[in-house]
Amino acid sequence: MTEKTSLLLQEQEKNTKTRAEHGVRSELTYDQRSFMMNGERVFLNSATIHYFRMPRQEWREVLMKAKLAGMNCIDTYFAWNVHEPEEGQWSFEGDNDCGAFLDLCAELGMYVITRPGPFICAEWDFGGFPYWLETKQGIKFRQNNEAYLHYVDLYFDRIIPIIRERQLSAGGTVILVQVENEYGYLMDDAAASNHMNHLRDGLLQRGIDVPLITCVGGAEGTIEGANFWSGADGHYAKLREKQPDTPKIVTEFWTGWFENWGGPSAIQKTAPLFEKRMMEILRTGYTGISHYMFYGGTNFGGYGGRTVGSSDIFMITSYDYDAPLNEYGRVTAKYAVAKKLSYFVHAFGALLIETEEVPAEQIKVRHPQGVSVRGRSKGSEKIWFLESHKDERETFHVTLEEGRTLPVALNPGQIIPILDRVEIAKNVYLTGGAMITGNEVVNGELTLFIVAEAGQRSVVELETNVLNVQGSSMQVLVERDPLNGAYRFELVHFREPGIIHLEASGIPIRFVVLDKETMDRTWRIKGGGETNQLRYAIGFDDVDVSLSGQVTGMISDPNRNMLLLGSWADGERTLTGHEFLYGEANDSQSGMQDEHVQESSAAIQHDLFTTLPMPPKLSDSPELSRVSLTAEQRASSGQPEHFSQYGQDFGYLLYECDFDRSVDGITTLILPDLQDTARIYVNRVEQALVRQVGAAGVQVQTTKGKNTLQVLVQHMGRLNFSPYLSESKGLAGSVYIGGSAQDIRRNWHAEHGAVHLDEVNYLEDAPLLSRSFTLDGMDRAILVGAVSQGLRLNGMDVPMEGYQDWFSFNTLDLSLYLRPGEVNTLEMPYSRTPLNRLELILYRSEDELKDWRMAGTDALLPRQWELYEPPNVSGHLETYRQDADHSGNWNAMSVENGSYGQPVWYRWRFSKSAVPEHFRMNLMLRLSGMSKGTLHLNGHHLGRYWQIGPQEDYKIPLSWLQDENELLLFDEEGRTPERVRFLYDNLSQYPWVVVE
C-alpha cells in the first residue's frame, strides 16, 4: 500500500507546478547555510516596518531609509483589526492598502517577509484581532476552536490572495510567509502541532508557494527563527539542534523596546550595545537578521495595546521603540550603527555565509588579557571577532598567524571584525585592523572604506605581487613586510576623508579613510531614476532619493566637506555645504553678475542657517465645550456591559447607577473585573482615578440617602500578548458597594521568619510562604497582582489555567475556597521580589449595585462651544479625591488652579505654516499641563494621551494637515491648555539640498 502524500507536499508540488507553467524563473531556495535567490546566496538583512503605523504618504521615505541603510528586505505584520474593524466591513484602501505597500517594496527592489498572523502581538490592541470576535459564542483564541477557525479562514480568504499575488512566482518580491507568531511561548511544538498545521495548511491551500517560517516555536515543513536581543549563541544552538538543514535567522532582533504609560523611557539599549549585539549575531553565524523594529511609528486611534508584567502596562501612543529610525522617520545613532554593519555585511557577506566557526582549540591568534577572540573561516580566509572586556578604551595588539601583528582599538565591550587574508580581488588579499565597510567597484576602482574613531591610527595590509601607490590626499606610511611580502599601510583617521589610490596586480584600488562620524554620514546609493549606477554621498546628515531618482541631502554644518564618489552627473568631487547652496543660488539667479550672485548666495545661506521655520501657532483662547457626564436618558440594565457587548471598539463608556446609604461617610466601591483606567464619581464629584486594574477597591465619600455613582472608563488597549487574550474591556459583571481592599505584600511567613514581598529578598529553593486573614462578615474574595503558581487557600489548590511565570499578573476569585467565621490561610511559593502589587479584595454578595445606565463615546461628544475663559477657582469650589494620607481620611481640596473639574473639549482652528523649499519639517504637539484624554486632527484620531510620562510630545503627520485645520483635544479633568503648543523636531532646522 502506497502512503498518501501529505497535504504539505501536495500543496508545495501543486504550487511549484503552477510556477513552472507561468515560466517564472525567480526562486528562493535554501540549505543549512543561507537562503539562495536563483542559486546565489543572499544574506537577509531585513527591516521591520508596519504600514499601519504611519500615513501612506510616509511609506516611501521610510522604506527608502531602510534601503539606504543597506537593508535588502522588509518585514511587516498584517493587522486584522485594521482591515476588518467591524464584522464583514473590509478596508484595504488608503492607509490600509497593504497591497500597495508590498508593491512599493517591490518597486524599491526590496524583498518582503509577510506575517499575516492571524495573531501578531506587536504591542497592538488584541494582538491584531478585531474587537467583535470576542462576542462570538464559544470562541477561544489561538487554538483549534471551531468558531475561531471559522473567522480565521474568512480573514485568510481576504488577506492571503493579496500576499499570493505578490510572491516571487507572481513576479513580486514576497519571499517568506510566517505561520502564526511566537506560539512557542504558549506551548511546545508537539502540543501546538494541530493548530500550527491547520494555519500552515491554510496558507498552502490559498497558493502560498514561498518557504514558510515560524518564530519561537515551529511546525512541520517550516523554517524556525529566533526572537531575541541577547544570547545569540544559545538561540543558534537550539535552532541548529532542531533544524540542522535550514538557515539560521533572527526573525526579531529587538533593536529597542516599547514604552507604557507611567513607565520609564526605554533607552536602555544604547547604540554601542546595539552594535555589540549585532556583532554577536554575525559572529555566531546567522545569515538573516530582521530588525524589530527598524521603524516603529505611532499607535494612532485606539490601537495601542496592553502587555504583561503588571496590571497596568498600557502602550503609549508613540511606538518609537528607540528604533534606528525614530517615530518621525529621522535617522538616529542606532541607524548609523545598522547602516555601518549592513555595509560591512554587503561587502563581506558572501564570505560570512560560507564560513564555519573556528573551534576554540584551533585559534592561534595571540592577544593580551582583557580581550577575547572568536573566528570564522572559509579555507585560508578568516574573520576574527575581537571583543574587549576592559572598562576603558584601549589599543590591543594581536598577533595572527606567521607573526603578523596588528594594533586594534576597542571601546569597553566593543566587538570589531578583523579581516585576515580575505581575497578582495584576484591575487590580492586584505588584512585589516579596523572596521572595513566597503568592497566593491565604484567608478572603475575597487573601493574600500576603512573606519575608526577620529584621531585613531589603524593598520591595513595588502598581499599582492605588485603594488603602486598612485596618489593620496593624506599622509600615509607604507612599508613592506620582509617576511611575507605584505604591504603595510599605517593610517590616521581624520574628520576630513582621506583617499589613497593604488594599483595592486594591475587592479585599481581606492582606500577611503574615514572617522566614525563621517562613516555615519556615508550613504551608498544604488539605482533610482533612469540610472542604476552606484554612487556614494559622504558628509550628509540624512539623504533621500525621490521617485524620479533625484538625490537630496541634509546639511547641519555648512562648513563641512561633502565628498561624492561614483557616477554622479558632474563626476566625483568635493564640495562644502556652502558650495552646494551657492550652486543652487547661482542656478536661481542666472544672468546676474557674479558679485550679485555671490551676494544673493550669502543671503540665502544666512537665511537657511539662521532663520528657523516656525510651526503653526495655537490661539491662547480656544473654544471649549464642557461635558456633563450623564446616562440618565439611557435605559437601565441589570449589570454593566463591557465594550464588545455595547458594540463599541475604543473610546469611553460611562456607567451610572443609584444606590442608598443610611449614613454619611466613606465606604469602599468594589470593581471585581476592571481592565482599564476609570474615573469614579459620586454625586457628580470625582473621587478617584483607578490606575491599577484587574480588580479594584476604591474608597468613596457617600451621603445619607440616594447617591449617584458614575464610572467613566477609557478603553486603554487589550492584551496583545498573554495566555489570557480577550479580556473584557470596561466594567464586566457585577459591582459592589462596601468591602475592603488590603495590600498584602507584607508579613508573609516562612520557616526562617517574616518575608515582606515589597522588599528585595534573596530566598533559595522557592520556600512556601503563608499569610492569614479574616473575612469580617464578607463572603467573596479576589486576589489580584503578582501571584505565584502553586497558590493554596485553606489547604486547597487554586487553579491558575494558562499560568506563565513571565506574566506576573493574575486576578483570582477565591470565593469558593473561603471558610466563613474562621481564619483563612493563603500559601504561595516564593518566586521573586519586590512585587509591585498583591491585593486582597473582600466584599459581600448581597451588596451588588443594580439597574445600571450606560452611555458610549457619543454621549461625550461636544454639544455646544463657548469662548474659553480660565476657570474661576476662588477656593469655594470643592472636590473630594482620594488622599495619600495613610490615615485613610478624606480631605476637602479646592479645585487645582487651571482645571474645570470636569471633562472638557477644546477646539483650535489654525492655518498650516508655509514650509520653506529647502526644509523638511516634522510637527509635534506638546501637551504640558494637560491630564488624560484623546487628540483629533481634521477627523483623524491621533491617539490617547496621558501626561504621566514618558511621552511628552505627540506626532502630527504633515500629510494630514490642510490649509485650514481643526484640532480637538478631550481632557478628562478639564485642565486648561495655556501651555499646549506645536513644535518642530530638532532636525527640522537644517536645510536640504539637491545632490547631482
Coordinates of N, CA and C in Angstrom, one line a residue, residues 294-297 320 323-332 922 985 987:
F294 N 12.7 48.4 12.9 CA 13.7 49.4 12.2 C 13.0 50.7 12.3
Y295 N 11.7 50.8 12.1 CA 10.9 52.0 12.3 C 9.7 51.6 13.0
G296 N 9.4 52.2 14.1 CA 8.3 51.8 14.9 C 7.0 52.5 14.5
G297 N 7.0 53.8 14.5 CA 5.8 54.6 14.1 C 5.0 55.0 15.3
D320 N 7.7 54.6 19.0 CA 9.1 55.0 18.6 C 10.0 53.8 18.8
A323 N 14.0 52.9 18.0 CA 14.5 52.1 16.9 C 15.5 53.0 16.1
P324 N 16.1 52.3 15.1 CA 17.1 53.1 14.2 C 16.5 54.3 13.6
L325 N 15.2 54.2 13.1 CA 14.5 55.4 12.6 C 13.5 55.7 13.7
N326 N 13.5 57.0 14.1 CA 12.6 57.4 15.2 C 11.1 57.5 14.7
E327 N 10.2 57.9 15.5 CA 8.8 57.9 15.2 C 8.5 58.8 14.0
Y328 N 9.4 59.8 13.8 CA 9.2 60.8 12.7 C 10.0 60.4 11.5
G329 N 10.6 59.2 11.5 CA 11.4 58.8 10.3 C 12.8 59.4 10.2
R330 N 13.2 60.0 11.3 CA 14.6 60.6 11.4 C 15.6 59.5 11.7
V331 N 16.8 59.7 11.2 CA 17.9 58.8 11.5 C 18.4 59.1 12.9
T332 N 18.9 58.0 13.5 CA 19.4 58.1 14.9 C 20.8 57.5 15.0
N922 N 9.0 68.2 10.7 CA 8.2 67.2 11.4 C 7.5 67.9 12.6
D985 N 10.5 69.2 15.3 CA 11.6 68.4 15.9 C 12.9 69.1 15.6
L987 N 15.7 68.3 14.1 CA 16.3 68.3 12.8 C 15.6 69.1 11.7

